[in-house]
Coordinates of C-alpha atoms in Angstrom, one line a residue:
M1 CA 13.1 24.4 -2.5
I2 CA 13.9 22.9 0.9
G3 CA 16.9 21.1 -0.5
A4 CA 18.4 24.3 -1.9
A5 CA 17.8 26.2 1.4
L6 CA 19.6 23.5 3.6
P7 CA 23.2 24.6 2.9
C8 CA 22.3 28.1 4.2
L9 CA 20.6 26.7 7.3
N10 CA 23.5 24.4 8.0
A11 CA 25.9 27.4 8.0
L12 CA 23.7 29.4 10.4
L13 CA 22.6 26.7 12.8
P14 CA 24.6 24.7 15.3
A15 CA 25.5 21.1 14.3
D16 CA 22.7 19.6 16.4
W17 CA 20.1 21.8 15.0
A18 CA 21.4 21.4 11.5
A19 CA 20.9 17.7 11.8
V20 CA 17.2 18.3 12.4
F21 CA 16.8 19.7 8.9
N22 CA 19.2 17.3 7.1
Y23 CA 18.1 14.2 5.3
D24 CA 19.5 11.0 6.7
P25 CA 18.6 7.9 4.7
T26 CA 19.2 5.7 7.7
S27 CA 16.7 7.6 9.9
P28 CA 13.5 8.3 8.0
L29 CA 10.7 10.3 9.6
I30 CA 8.3 7.4 10.5
F31 CA 5.7 6.9 13.1
T32 CA 7.8 4.5 15.2
R33 CA 10.6 7.1 15.9
F34 CA 10.5 9.6 18.7
F35 CA 11.6 12.3 16.3
F36 CA 8.3 12.0 14.5
W37 CA 6.3 12.7 17.6
G38 CA 8.5 15.8 18.3
F39 CA 7.8 16.9 14.7
F40 CA 4.1 16.3 15.2
A41 CA 4.1 18.3 18.4
V42 CA 5.6 21.3 16.5
V43 CA 3.0 20.8 13.8
L44 CA 0.2 20.9 16.3
A45 CA 1.6 23.9 18.2
V46 CA 1.6 26.0 15.0
F47 CA -1.7 24.5 13.9
S48 CA -3.3 25.6 17.2
V49 CA -2.4 29.2 16.2
V50 CA -3.5 29.2 12.5
Y51 CA -6.3 26.7 12.4
K52 CA -9.0 29.3 12.2
Q53 CA -7.6 30.8 9.0
R54 CA -8.2 28.2 6.4
A55 CA -5.5 29.4 4.0
W56 CA -2.8 29.6 6.7
R57 CA -3.9 26.2 8.1
N58 CA -3.6 24.5 4.7
G59 CA -0.4 26.3 3.8
W60 CA 1.2 25.3 7.1
L61 CA 0.2 21.6 6.8
F62 CA 1.5 21.6 3.2
L63 CA 4.8 23.0 4.3
A64 CA 5.0 20.5 7.2
S65 CA 4.1 17.6 4.7
I66 CA 6.9 18.7 2.4
F67 CA 9.4 18.8 5.2
F68 CA 8.1 15.3 6.3
Y69 CA 8.8 13.9 2.8
W70 CA 12.2 15.6 2.7
K71 CA 13.2 13.9 5.9
T72 CA 11.8 10.6 4.6
S73 CA 13.0 10.6 1.0
G74 CA 15.4 13.4 0.5
F75 CA 15.8 15.1 -2.9
F76 CA 12.8 13.1 -4.2
V77 CA 10.7 15.8 -2.7
G78 CA 11.4 17.5 -6.1
L79 CA 9.6 14.7 -7.8
L80 CA 6.7 15.0 -5.5
M81 CA 6.5 18.8 -6.3
F82 CA 6.6 18.0 -10.0
S83 CA 3.7 15.6 -9.7
I84 CA 1.7 18.1 -7.7
T85 CA 2.3 21.1 -10.1
M86 CA 1.7 19.0 -13.2
D87 CA -1.7 17.6 -12.1
Y88 CA -2.7 20.9 -10.6
L89 CA -2.2 22.8 -13.9
L90 CA -3.7 20.0 -16.1
G91 CA -6.7 19.9 -13.8
L92 CA -7.4 23.6 -14.3
W93 CA -6.8 23.3 -18.1
S94 CA -9.2 20.4 -18.3
E95 CA -12.0 22.4 -16.7
R96 CA -11.5 25.4 -18.9
T97 CA -11.6 23.2 -22.1
T98 CA -15.1 22.6 -23.5
K99 CA -14.1 20.2 -26.3
Q100 CA -14.4 16.6 -25.3
G101 CA -11.5 15.6 -27.5
S102 CA -9.2 18.1 -26.0
R103 CA -10.2 17.1 -22.5
R104 CA -9.3 13.5 -23.4
L105 CA -5.9 14.6 -24.6
I106 CA -5.3 16.4 -21.3
L107 CA -6.3 13.4 -19.3
S108 CA -4.1 11.2 -21.5
A109 CA -1.2 13.6 -20.9
S110 CA -1.7 13.4 -17.1
I111 CA -1.9 9.6 -17.0
T112 CA 1.0 9.1 -19.4
L113 CA 3.3 11.5 -17.5
N114 CA 2.4 9.9 -14.1
L115 CA 2.9 6.4 -15.4
M116 CA 6.2 7.4 -17.1
V117 CA 7.5 8.7 -13.8
L118 CA 6.3 5.7 -11.8
G119 CA 7.5 3.3 -14.5
F120 CA 11.0 4.9 -14.7
F121 CA 11.7 5.0 -11.0
K122 CA 10.0 1.7 -10.0
Y123 CA 10.4 -0.6 -13.0
A124 CA 13.5 0.5 -15.0
H125 CA 15.9 -1.9 -13.4
F126 CA 13.3 -4.7 -13.6
V127 CA 12.8 -4.2 -17.3
V128 CA 16.5 -3.8 -18.1
N129 CA 17.5 -6.9 -16.0
N130 CA 14.9 -9.0 -17.8
I131 CA 16.0 -7.8 -21.2
N132 CA 19.6 -8.6 -20.4
A133 CA 18.5 -12.1 -19.3
L134 CA 16.5 -12.6 -22.5
L135 CA 19.0 -11.2 -25.0
G136 CA 22.3 -11.8 -23.2
T137 CA 23.1 -8.1 -23.2
S138 CA 24.7 -6.1 -20.5
L139 CA 22.6 -2.9 -20.5
H140 CA 22.4 -0.7 -17.5
A141 CA 19.5 1.6 -16.3
I142 CA 20.9 5.1 -16.3
N143 CA 19.5 7.9 -14.1
P144 CA 19.5 11.0 -16.4
F145 CA 18.7 13.3 -13.4
A146 CA 22.0 12.2 -11.7
H147 CA 23.9 12.6 -14.9
W148 CA 22.6 16.1 -15.5
A149 CA 23.3 17.1 -11.9
N150 CA 26.9 15.8 -12.2
L151 CA 27.4 17.8 -15.4
A152 CA 25.8 21.0 -14.1
W153 CA 27.3 21.1 -10.6
D154 CA 30.2 18.8 -10.7
A155 CA 28.3 16.5 -8.3
H156 CA 29.0 12.9 -7.7
F157 CA 25.6 11.2 -7.8
V158 CA 25.6 7.5 -8.8
E159 CA 24.3 7.4 -12.4
N160 CA 23.7 3.7 -12.9
K161 CA 21.4 3.2 -9.9
I162 CA 17.8 4.4 -9.8
L163 CA 16.5 4.6 -6.2
L164 CA 12.8 4.1 -5.5
P165 CA 11.1 7.2 -4.0
V166 CA 9.2 6.3 -0.8
G167 CA 5.4 6.3 -1.4
I168 CA 5.6 7.0 -5.1
S169 CA 3.0 4.3 -5.9
F170 CA 0.6 5.8 -3.4
Y171 CA 0.8 9.5 -4.4
T172 CA 0.9 8.7 -8.1
F173 CA -2.4 6.7 -7.9
Q174 CA -3.8 9.6 -5.8
T175 CA -3.0 12.2 -8.5
M176 CA -4.2 10.0 -11.3
S177 CA -7.6 9.5 -9.5
Y178 CA -7.8 13.3 -9.2
A179 CA -7.2 13.7 -13.0
L180 CA -9.8 11.1 -13.8
D181 CA -12.4 12.5 -11.4
V182 CA -11.9 16.0 -12.8
Y183 CA -12.3 14.6 -16.3
R184 CA -15.5 12.9 -15.3
R185 CA -16.6 16.1 -13.6
D186 CA -17.0 14.2 -10.3
V187 CA -15.0 17.0 -8.6
K188 CA -14.1 20.5 -9.5
P189 CA -10.4 21.3 -9.8
V190 CA -8.6 22.9 -6.8
R191 CA -8.0 26.6 -7.5
N192 CA -5.1 27.1 -5.1
L193 CA -1.8 25.3 -5.6
L194 CA -1.1 25.1 -1.9
D195 CA -4.5 23.5 -1.2
F196 CA -3.9 20.9 -4.0
G197 CA -0.3 20.3 -2.7
F198 CA -1.7 19.7 0.8
Y199 CA -4.3 17.2 -0.6
V200 CA -1.6 15.2 -2.4
S201 CA 1.2 15.4 0.3
F202 CA -0.8 15.3 3.6
F203 CA 1.9 13.6 5.7
P204 CA 0.0 11.0 7.7
Q205 CA -0.9 9.1 4.6
L206 CA 1.7 10.2 2.1
V207 CA 4.1 7.3 2.1
A208 CA 2.0 4.3 2.8
G209 CA -1.6 5.2 2.3
P210 CA -4.5 4.9 2.4
I211 CA -5.0 6.2 -1.1
V212 CA -7.3 9.2 -0.7
R213 CA -9.8 10.1 -3.4
A214 CA -10.2 13.8 -4.3
S215 CA -14.0 13.6 -3.8
E216 CA -13.4 12.3 -0.2
F217 CA -10.7 14.8 0.9
I218 CA -10.9 18.0 -1.0
P219 CA -14.2 19.1 0.5
Q220 CA -12.5 18.8 3.9
L221 CA -10.0 21.5 2.9
Y222 CA -12.6 24.1 3.1
Q223 CA -14.3 23.0 6.3
E224 CA -13.8 24.6 9.7
F225 CA -11.7 22.7 12.2
K226 CA -13.8 20.8 14.7
L227 CA -12.6 18.3 17.3
T228 CA -14.9 17.0 20.0
K229 CA -13.7 15.1 23.1
A230 CA -15.1 11.9 21.6
Q231 CA -13.1 12.5 18.4
F232 CA -10.0 13.3 20.4
G233 CA -10.4 10.0 22.3
T234 CA -11.0 8.1 19.1
A235 CA -7.9 9.6 17.5
L236 CA -5.8 8.7 20.5
F237 CA -7.2 5.2 20.5
W238 CA -6.3 4.6 16.8
I239 CA -2.7 5.9 17.4
L240 CA -2.2 3.6 20.4
N241 CA -3.9 0.7 18.6
G242 CA -1.7 1.2 15.5
L243 CA 1.6 1.4 17.5
G244 CA 0.6 -1.7 19.5
K245 CA -0.2 -3.7 16.3
K246 CA 3.1 -2.6 14.6
M247 CA 5.5 -2.8 17.5
L248 CA 4.1 -5.3 20.0
I249 CA 2.8 -7.8 17.5
G250 CA 4.2 -7.3 14.0
D251 CA 7.8 -6.4 14.9
Y252 CA 8.1 -9.0 17.7
I253 CA 7.1 -12.0 15.7
A254 CA 9.1 -10.8 12.6
V255 CA 12.4 -10.3 14.5
N256 CA 12.1 -13.4 16.7
F257 CA 10.8 -15.9 14.2
I258 CA 9.6 -15.0 10.7
D259 CA 12.7 -13.2 9.4
R260 CA 14.9 -16.0 10.7
V261 CA 12.9 -18.7 8.8
F262 CA 12.8 -16.8 5.5
A263 CA 16.5 -15.9 5.7
D264 CA 17.3 -19.7 5.3
P265 CA 14.2 -21.9 5.0
T266 CA 16.2 -25.1 4.8
R267 CA 17.5 -24.7 8.3
F268 CA 14.0 -25.1 9.6
T269 CA 11.4 -27.8 9.5
G270 CA 8.3 -27.7 7.3
F271 CA 6.2 -27.0 10.3
E272 CA 8.3 -24.0 11.2
N273 CA 8.1 -22.8 7.6
M274 CA 4.3 -23.2 7.7
M275 CA 4.0 -21.3 11.0
A276 CA 6.3 -18.6 9.6
L277 CA 3.9 -18.2 6.7
Y278 CA 0.8 -17.9 9.0
G279 CA 2.9 -15.5 11.2
Y280 CA 3.7 -13.4 8.2
S281 CA 0.0 -13.1 7.3
L282 CA -0.5 -11.7 10.8
Q283 CA 2.7 -9.5 10.6
V284 CA 1.8 -7.9 7.3
Y285 CA -1.7 -7.1 8.5
A286 CA -0.4 -5.7 11.9
D287 CA 2.2 -3.7 10.1
F288 CA 0.1 -2.2 7.4
S289 CA -3.1 -1.7 9.2
G290 CA -1.1 -0.4 12.2
Y291 CA 0.3 2.3 9.9
T292 CA -3.2 3.1 8.7
D293 CA -4.6 3.3 12.2
I294 CA -1.9 5.8 13.2
A295 CA -2.4 7.8 10.1
I296 CA -6.2 8.0 10.7
G297 CA -5.6 9.0 14.4
V298 CA -3.0 11.7 13.5
A299 CA -5.2 13.2 10.8
L300 CA -8.2 13.2 13.0
L301 CA -6.4 15.3 15.6
M302 CA -6.1 17.9 12.9
G303 CA -9.7 17.6 12.0
F304 CA -9.4 15.5 8.8
T305 CA -11.0 12.1 8.2
L306 CA -9.1 9.5 6.2
P307 CA -10.9 6.5 4.7
T308 CA -11.0 3.1 6.4
N309 CA -8.4 0.8 4.8
F310 CA -9.0 -2.5 6.6
N311 CA -12.0 -4.2 7.9
S312 CA -10.9 -7.3 9.8
P313 CA -9.8 -9.1 6.5
Y314 CA -9.1 -12.4 8.1
K315 CA -12.8 -12.7 9.0
A316 CA -13.5 -13.1 5.3
A317 CA -15.2 -16.3 4.2
S318 CA -14.1 -16.1 0.6
T319 CA -11.4 -14.5 -1.5
A320 CA -13.9 -12.0 -2.9
E321 CA -14.9 -10.9 0.6
F322 CA -11.2 -10.7 1.6
W323 CA -10.4 -8.2 -1.2
K324 CA -13.4 -6.1 0.0
R325 CA -11.8 -6.0 3.5
W326 CA -8.0 -5.8 2.7
H327 CA -6.3 -2.6 1.5
M328 CA -9.7 -1.2 0.6
S329 CA -8.4 2.1 -0.8
L330 CA -6.3 0.2 -3.4
S331 CA -9.0 -2.4 -4.1
T332 CA -11.6 0.2 -4.8
W333 CA -9.2 2.2 -6.9
L334 CA -8.4 -0.8 -9.1
R335 CA -12.1 -1.5 -9.3
D336 CA -13.2 2.0 -10.3
Y337 CA -10.3 3.1 -12.5
L338 CA -9.2 -0.2 -14.1
Y339 CA -11.7 -3.1 -13.7
I340 CA -14.9 -1.2 -14.5
P341 CA -13.4 0.7 -17.5
M342 CA -12.3 -2.6 -18.9
G343 CA -15.9 -3.7 -18.8
G344 CA -16.1 -5.1 -15.3
N345 CA -18.6 -7.9 -15.0
R346 CA -20.6 -6.6 -18.0
G347 CA -18.1 -8.1 -20.5
G348 CA -15.0 -7.2 -22.4
S349 CA -13.9 -4.1 -24.1
L350 CA -11.1 -2.9 -26.4
F351 CA -9.2 -1.8 -23.3
S352 CA -9.3 -5.4 -22.0
W353 CA -7.7 -6.7 -25.2
I354 CA -5.2 -3.9 -25.3
M355 CA -4.2 -4.7 -21.7
L356 CA -4.0 -8.4 -22.5
G357 CA -1.8 -7.7 -25.5
I358 CA 0.6 -5.5 -23.3
I359 CA 0.8 -8.2 -20.7
G360 CA 1.5 -10.9 -23.4
L361 CA 4.2 -8.7 -25.0
A362 CA 5.8 -8.1 -21.6
L363 CA 5.8 -11.8 -20.8
V364 CA 7.5 -12.5 -24.1
L365 CA 10.1 -9.8 -23.7
L366 CA 10.8 -10.4 -20.1
T367 CA 10.8 -14.2 -19.9
G368 CA 12.1 -15.2 -23.3
W369 CA 9.2 -17.6 -23.8
V370 CA 9.1 -17.0 -27.6
W371 CA 6.3 -19.6 -27.9
L372 CA 3.9 -17.5 -26.0
P373 CA 2.6 -15.6 -29.0
V374 CA 1.6 -18.9 -30.6
V375 CA -0.3 -19.9 -27.4
F376 CA -2.0 -16.5 -27.2
L377 CA -3.1 -16.7 -30.8
S378 CA -4.3 -20.3 -30.4
V379 CA -6.3 -19.3 -27.3
F380 CA -7.7 -16.3 -29.1
A381 CA -8.8 -18.5 -32.1
L382 CA -10.4 -21.0 -29.7
F383 CA -12.2 -18.2 -27.9
A384 CA -13.5 -16.8 -31.2
V385 CA -14.8 -20.3 -32.3
L386 CA -16.4 -21.1 -28.9
T387 CA -18.1 -17.7 -28.7
R388 CA -19.6 -18.2 -32.1
L389 CA -20.9 -21.6 -31.1
F390 CA -21.9 -20.6 -27.6
P391 CA -22.5 -16.8 -27.4
G392 CA -23.0 -17.0 -23.6
L393 CA -19.3 -17.8 -23.2
N394 CA -18.2 -14.4 -24.4
N395 CA -19.3 -12.5 -21.3
L396 CA -18.1 -15.4 -19.0
I397 CA -14.6 -15.4 -20.4
T398 CA -14.1 -11.6 -20.8
T399 CA -15.3 -10.8 -17.3
N400 CA -12.9 -13.3 -15.8
L401 CA -10.2 -11.9 -18.1
N402 CA -10.9 -8.4 -16.7
L403 CA -10.5 -9.8 -13.2
M404 CA -7.2 -11.6 -13.9
I405 CA -5.7 -8.5 -15.6
T406 CA -6.7 -6.3 -12.6
M407 CA -5.1 -8.6 -10.1
L408 CA -1.9 -9.0 -12.2
I409 CA -1.6 -5.2 -12.4
G410 CA -2.4 -5.0 -8.7
G411 CA 0.5 -7.5 -8.0
L412 CA 2.9 -5.5 -10.2
W413 CA 1.8 -2.3 -8.3
H414 CA 3.3 -3.8 -5.2
G415 CA 6.8 -4.1 -6.7
A416 CA 9.0 -4.6 -9.7
S417 CA 9.3 -8.4 -9.3
W418 CA 7.9 -11.5 -10.9
M419 CA 7.2 -12.6 -7.4
F420 CA 4.5 -10.0 -7.0
V421 CA 3.1 -10.8 -10.4
I422 CA 2.8 -14.5 -9.4
W423 CA 1.2 -13.4 -6.1
G424 CA -1.3 -11.2 -8.0
G425 CA -2.1 -14.0 -10.5
L426 CA -2.7 -16.5 -7.7
N427 CA -5.2 -14.1 -6.0
G428 CA -6.8 -13.6 -9.4
L429 CA -7.2 -17.3 -9.9
G430 CA -8.7 -17.6 -6.4
L431 CA -11.3 -14.9 -7.2
V432 CA -12.2 -16.6 -10.5
F433 CA -12.4 -20.0 -8.8
Y434 CA -14.7 -18.6 -6.1
K435 CA -17.0 -17.1 -8.7
F436 CA -17.7 -20.6 -10.1
W437 CA -17.6 -22.4 -6.7
K438 CA -20.3 -20.2 -5.1
R439 CA -22.8 -21.3 -7.8
I440 CA -22.5 -24.9 -6.8
S441 CA -21.3 -24.7 -3.1
P442 CA -23.7 -26.7 -0.9
W443 CA -22.7 -24.4 2.0
G444 CA -23.2 -21.1 0.2
K445 CA -26.4 -20.3 2.0
S446 CA -25.7 -22.0 5.2
I447 CA -26.0 -19.9 8.4
S448 CA -24.1 -22.5 10.5
W449 CA -21.3 -20.9 12.5
F450 CA -19.2 -24.1 11.8
A451 CA -19.6 -23.6 8.0
R452 CA -18.6 -20.0 8.2
A453 CA -15.6 -20.9 10.5
Q454 CA -14.5 -23.5 8.0
A455 CA -14.8 -21.0 5.1
I456 CA -12.8 -18.4 7.0
A457 CA -10.1 -21.0 7.8
I458 CA -9.9 -22.1 4.1
T459 CA -9.7 -18.4 2.9
F460 CA -7.1 -17.5 5.5
S461 CA -5.0 -20.5 4.5
F462 CA -5.2 -19.7 0.8
I463 CA -4.3 -16.1 1.3
T464 CA -1.4 -17.3 3.5
F465 CA -0.3 -19.7 0.8
T466 CA -0.1 -17.0 -1.8
R467 CA 2.1 -15.0 0.5
I468 CA 5.0 -17.4 -0.1
W469 CA 5.7 -15.4 -3.2
F470 CA 4.9 -12.0 -1.6
R471 CA 7.4 -12.5 1.2
S472 CA 10.2 -14.5 -0.5
D473 CA 12.9 -12.3 -2.1
S474 CA 13.4 -14.8 -5.0
L475 CA 11.8 -17.8 -6.7
E476 CA 14.6 -19.9 -5.2
T477 CA 13.5 -18.9 -1.6
A478 CA 9.9 -19.6 -2.4
N479 CA 10.7 -23.0 -3.8
K480 CA 12.7 -23.8 -0.6
V481 CA 9.8 -22.9 1.6
L482 CA 7.5 -25.1 -0.5
A483 CA 10.0 -28.0 -0.5
Q484 CA 10.3 -27.8 3.3
I485 CA 6.5 -27.8 3.8
T486 CA 5.8 -30.6 1.4
G487 CA 8.9 -32.6 2.3
D488 CA 10.7 -32.5 5.7
F489 CA 7.7 -31.3 7.7
G490 CA 9.2 -32.4 11.0
W491 CA 6.2 -34.0 12.7
N492 CA 8.3 -35.4 15.5
L493 CA 9.6 -31.9 16.3
I494 CA 6.3 -30.0 16.5
G495 CA 6.3 -30.2 20.3
P496 CA 9.8 -28.8 20.8
V497 CA 9.2 -26.1 18.2
L498 CA 6.0 -25.0 19.9
W499 CA 7.8 -24.8 23.3
G500 CA 11.0 -23.2 21.9
F501 CA 9.0 -20.4 20.2
R502 CA 6.2 -20.3 22.7
S503 CA 6.4 -16.5 23.3
V504 CA 6.1 -15.9 19.5
F505 CA 3.2 -18.3 19.1
L506 CA 1.4 -16.8 22.1
V507 CA 1.7 -13.4 20.6
M508 CA 0.4 -14.7 17.3
L509 CA -2.5 -16.4 19.0
F510 CA -3.3 -13.2 20.9
G511 CA -3.2 -11.1 17.7
L512 CA -5.6 -13.5 15.9
I513 CA -8.0 -13.7 18.8
I514 CA -8.2 -9.8 19.0
H515 CA -8.6 -9.8 15.2
W516 CA -11.5 -12.3 15.3
L517 CA -13.4 -10.6 18.1
P518 CA -16.9 -9.6 17.0
E519 CA -17.1 -6.1 15.6
S520 CA -19.6 -5.1 18.3
V521 CA -17.1 -6.0 21.0
K522 CA -14.4 -3.9 19.3
Q523 CA -16.8 -1.0 18.9
Q524 CA -17.6 -1.1 22.6
Y525 CA -14.0 -0.8 23.8
R526 CA -13.2 1.9 21.2
T527 CA -16.1 4.1 22.3
G528 CA -15.3 3.2 26.0
F529 CA -11.8 4.4 25.6
A530 CA -13.0 7.6 23.9
A531 CA -15.3 8.3 26.8
L532 CA -12.6 8.0 29.4
P533 CA -11.6 11.2 31.3
L534 CA -8.4 12.8 30.1
W535 CA -6.3 11.6 33.0
A536 CA -7.3 8.0 32.3
M537 CA -6.3 8.4 28.6
A538 CA -3.0 9.9 29.7
L539 CA -2.3 6.8 31.9
A540 CA -3.2 4.5 29.1
C541 CA -0.8 6.3 26.8
I542 CA 2.0 6.0 29.4
A543 CA 1.2 2.3 29.9
V544 CA 1.3 1.6 26.1
I545 CA 4.5 3.6 25.6
L546 CA 6.3 1.9 28.5
T547 CA 5.3 -1.5 27.2
I548 CA 6.4 -0.7 23.7
Y549 CA 9.7 0.6 25.0
Q550 CA 10.3 -2.6 26.9
T551 CA 9.8 -4.7 23.8
M552 CA 11.5 -2.5 21.2
T553 CA 14.2 -4.2 19.1
A554 CA 17.7 -2.7 18.9
E555 CA 17.2 -1.8 15.2
M556 CA 14.0 -0.1 14.0
V557 CA 11.9 -2.3 11.8
P558 CA 10.6 -0.3 8.8
F559 CA 7.0 -0.5 7.7
I560 CA 6.6 -3.2 5.0
Y561 CA 4.5 -1.0 2.7
F562 CA 7.2 1.7 2.5
Q563 CA 8.8 -0.3 -0.3
F564 CA 5.7 0.1 -2.5

C-alpha cells in the first residue's frame, strides 16, 4: 500500500521531502539515527491529539509502524502485511469453530504458513548451498516474487538472490504465539484488523524484539493512556541508558578492537583474541539489551509496557540461570511453545522423536555424513535396551534430549549457518552438564560470596567461549581464533597490549562494573533519575547526547540482532 503510493508522492513533493518517504537500504530507520527521533517526534505530536480515542490511537500507531518498517525493510512491508492478515483471519476462524479437529487444522495451517515464509526467506540459500556441497550440483535459490514482478511489470529485480527481511524471526514467532494462545483459549482473538496489525507491528520492538506475547500486550490495546511523571522519567532513563550502552560501550569497543581482531585473528596474539572474545560478550549484551532498553522507554512514553528482556545475565552462576536472564522473551517462548510440548522435564513425547528425526535427516542431507543414520539407529537401539534394563533412564535421557533439541533450534533461529547450530549445541551441552553437576557439586548450597563469584566467572567464561562460533563468520575463522588462544598466546606482549588498547579495556572494565552492581543500587539511581525535576532531566539528556556525539564513529554500526 505504502510502496504503491510512493511514486505519486514523489511526483508531488520536492526532492528533499520525497527522500523522507523513500526507502534507502543504506539508511534504515533505527534508534541511533537522528531521523528516527524526528520520526518519533511526529508520532508523538499526532499521538497527543488522538490518544483519547482508542481506535484513532491504535490506527495511527499501526500506520506509523508500517511506515517505520517500510523505511527499515522496503517492499518487505508487504510480507509483514501478509503475516498480519493471515493470522488475524485464522484467529477469528479458530474461535468460531467448535470442533477440536478443525481447530487443530487451523492452527496447523497458521504454523505451517508462518514457518514456510520464515524458512524460505531465511534458510533457502543455506539449504541449497549445503545440497550443492553434498551432491556436487549447482542449484540456485530462486525468488519467485521477483520473477513474477519482472514478468508482470517488466521490472528488473534480481531473481537468484533472496534477501532476509529485517525482524522476520521476531514477528513470525510473535504471530505464531498468538495462534497458539488463541488455540489454547488463553486469549480471545482480536476483532479489529488495525488493532491486530498494531500488536504485531508496534515499531519500538518490531525488528529486534522483545518478542511480545498476545496475553501481555493485547489487553493494553484497550486501556486508556496514562503517563505519570515517574513513568516519564523512567522511560527517559531507559532511552538514555540504551543509547549509552549501544554507542558509548558496544560500538566503541567493537570498532576500536573487536572487529579488527575477528577480521584477521592470526595478526593478533592469543591474549588479544581472548580479550576480543570477552569484549564481544560485553558488546553483544550492550548492543542487544541497549536496543531493548530504548524500545521499552519509547513504548512507555506512549503508555505501553514491553516485557523485560534482560536481567543482568552475566551475574548468572550457572548456564541454567544465564538462560533465565538472557533474551528472556525468546527463552520463555522456546520453553513454552517447544520444550514443554515435547515433554519438558517430564519425559519424551512423539514430538521429541519427530524433531530428532528431522534434525538427523537435516544433518545427513546438509553435511553428507551418510553414516549418521547408522549412528542414530545404533544409539536408538542402545537406548531401547538400556531403558528396558533400567526404566529410570528413560526420563533422564528424553528430558535431556528435549533440552538439546530446544537449544539447537534456538541456535538455528539466530541464523542460517552451522556456526549458530554449533553455538546452540554447545549451550545445550552446558545446560545438560549443569543438570548433572548441581547434584554432586560441593559448592551448590554454599552462601560464600567467593563461591558465587567463582561460579559467575566460570559461567561467564563458558558463555564467552561458545561465542567463538556465534561471532565468527566461518568455521575457518573460529579455528583461527582457537589456534591463536591455544598456541601463540603472547605472554610477553600482555603489557604492551594492555597499554596499547588501554582505552578499550577501560571501557570494558567500566561496562562490566556497571553490569555487576547490585540490583538495589541500580534501582536507586533509576528511581532517583525518575524523581528529578524536568529541567534536570533535560540537562542529563543534553549531556548524554553531547557525549555520544563526541564518540560517534564515522559509519553507523548496525544493531547486531537486526540480522536475525
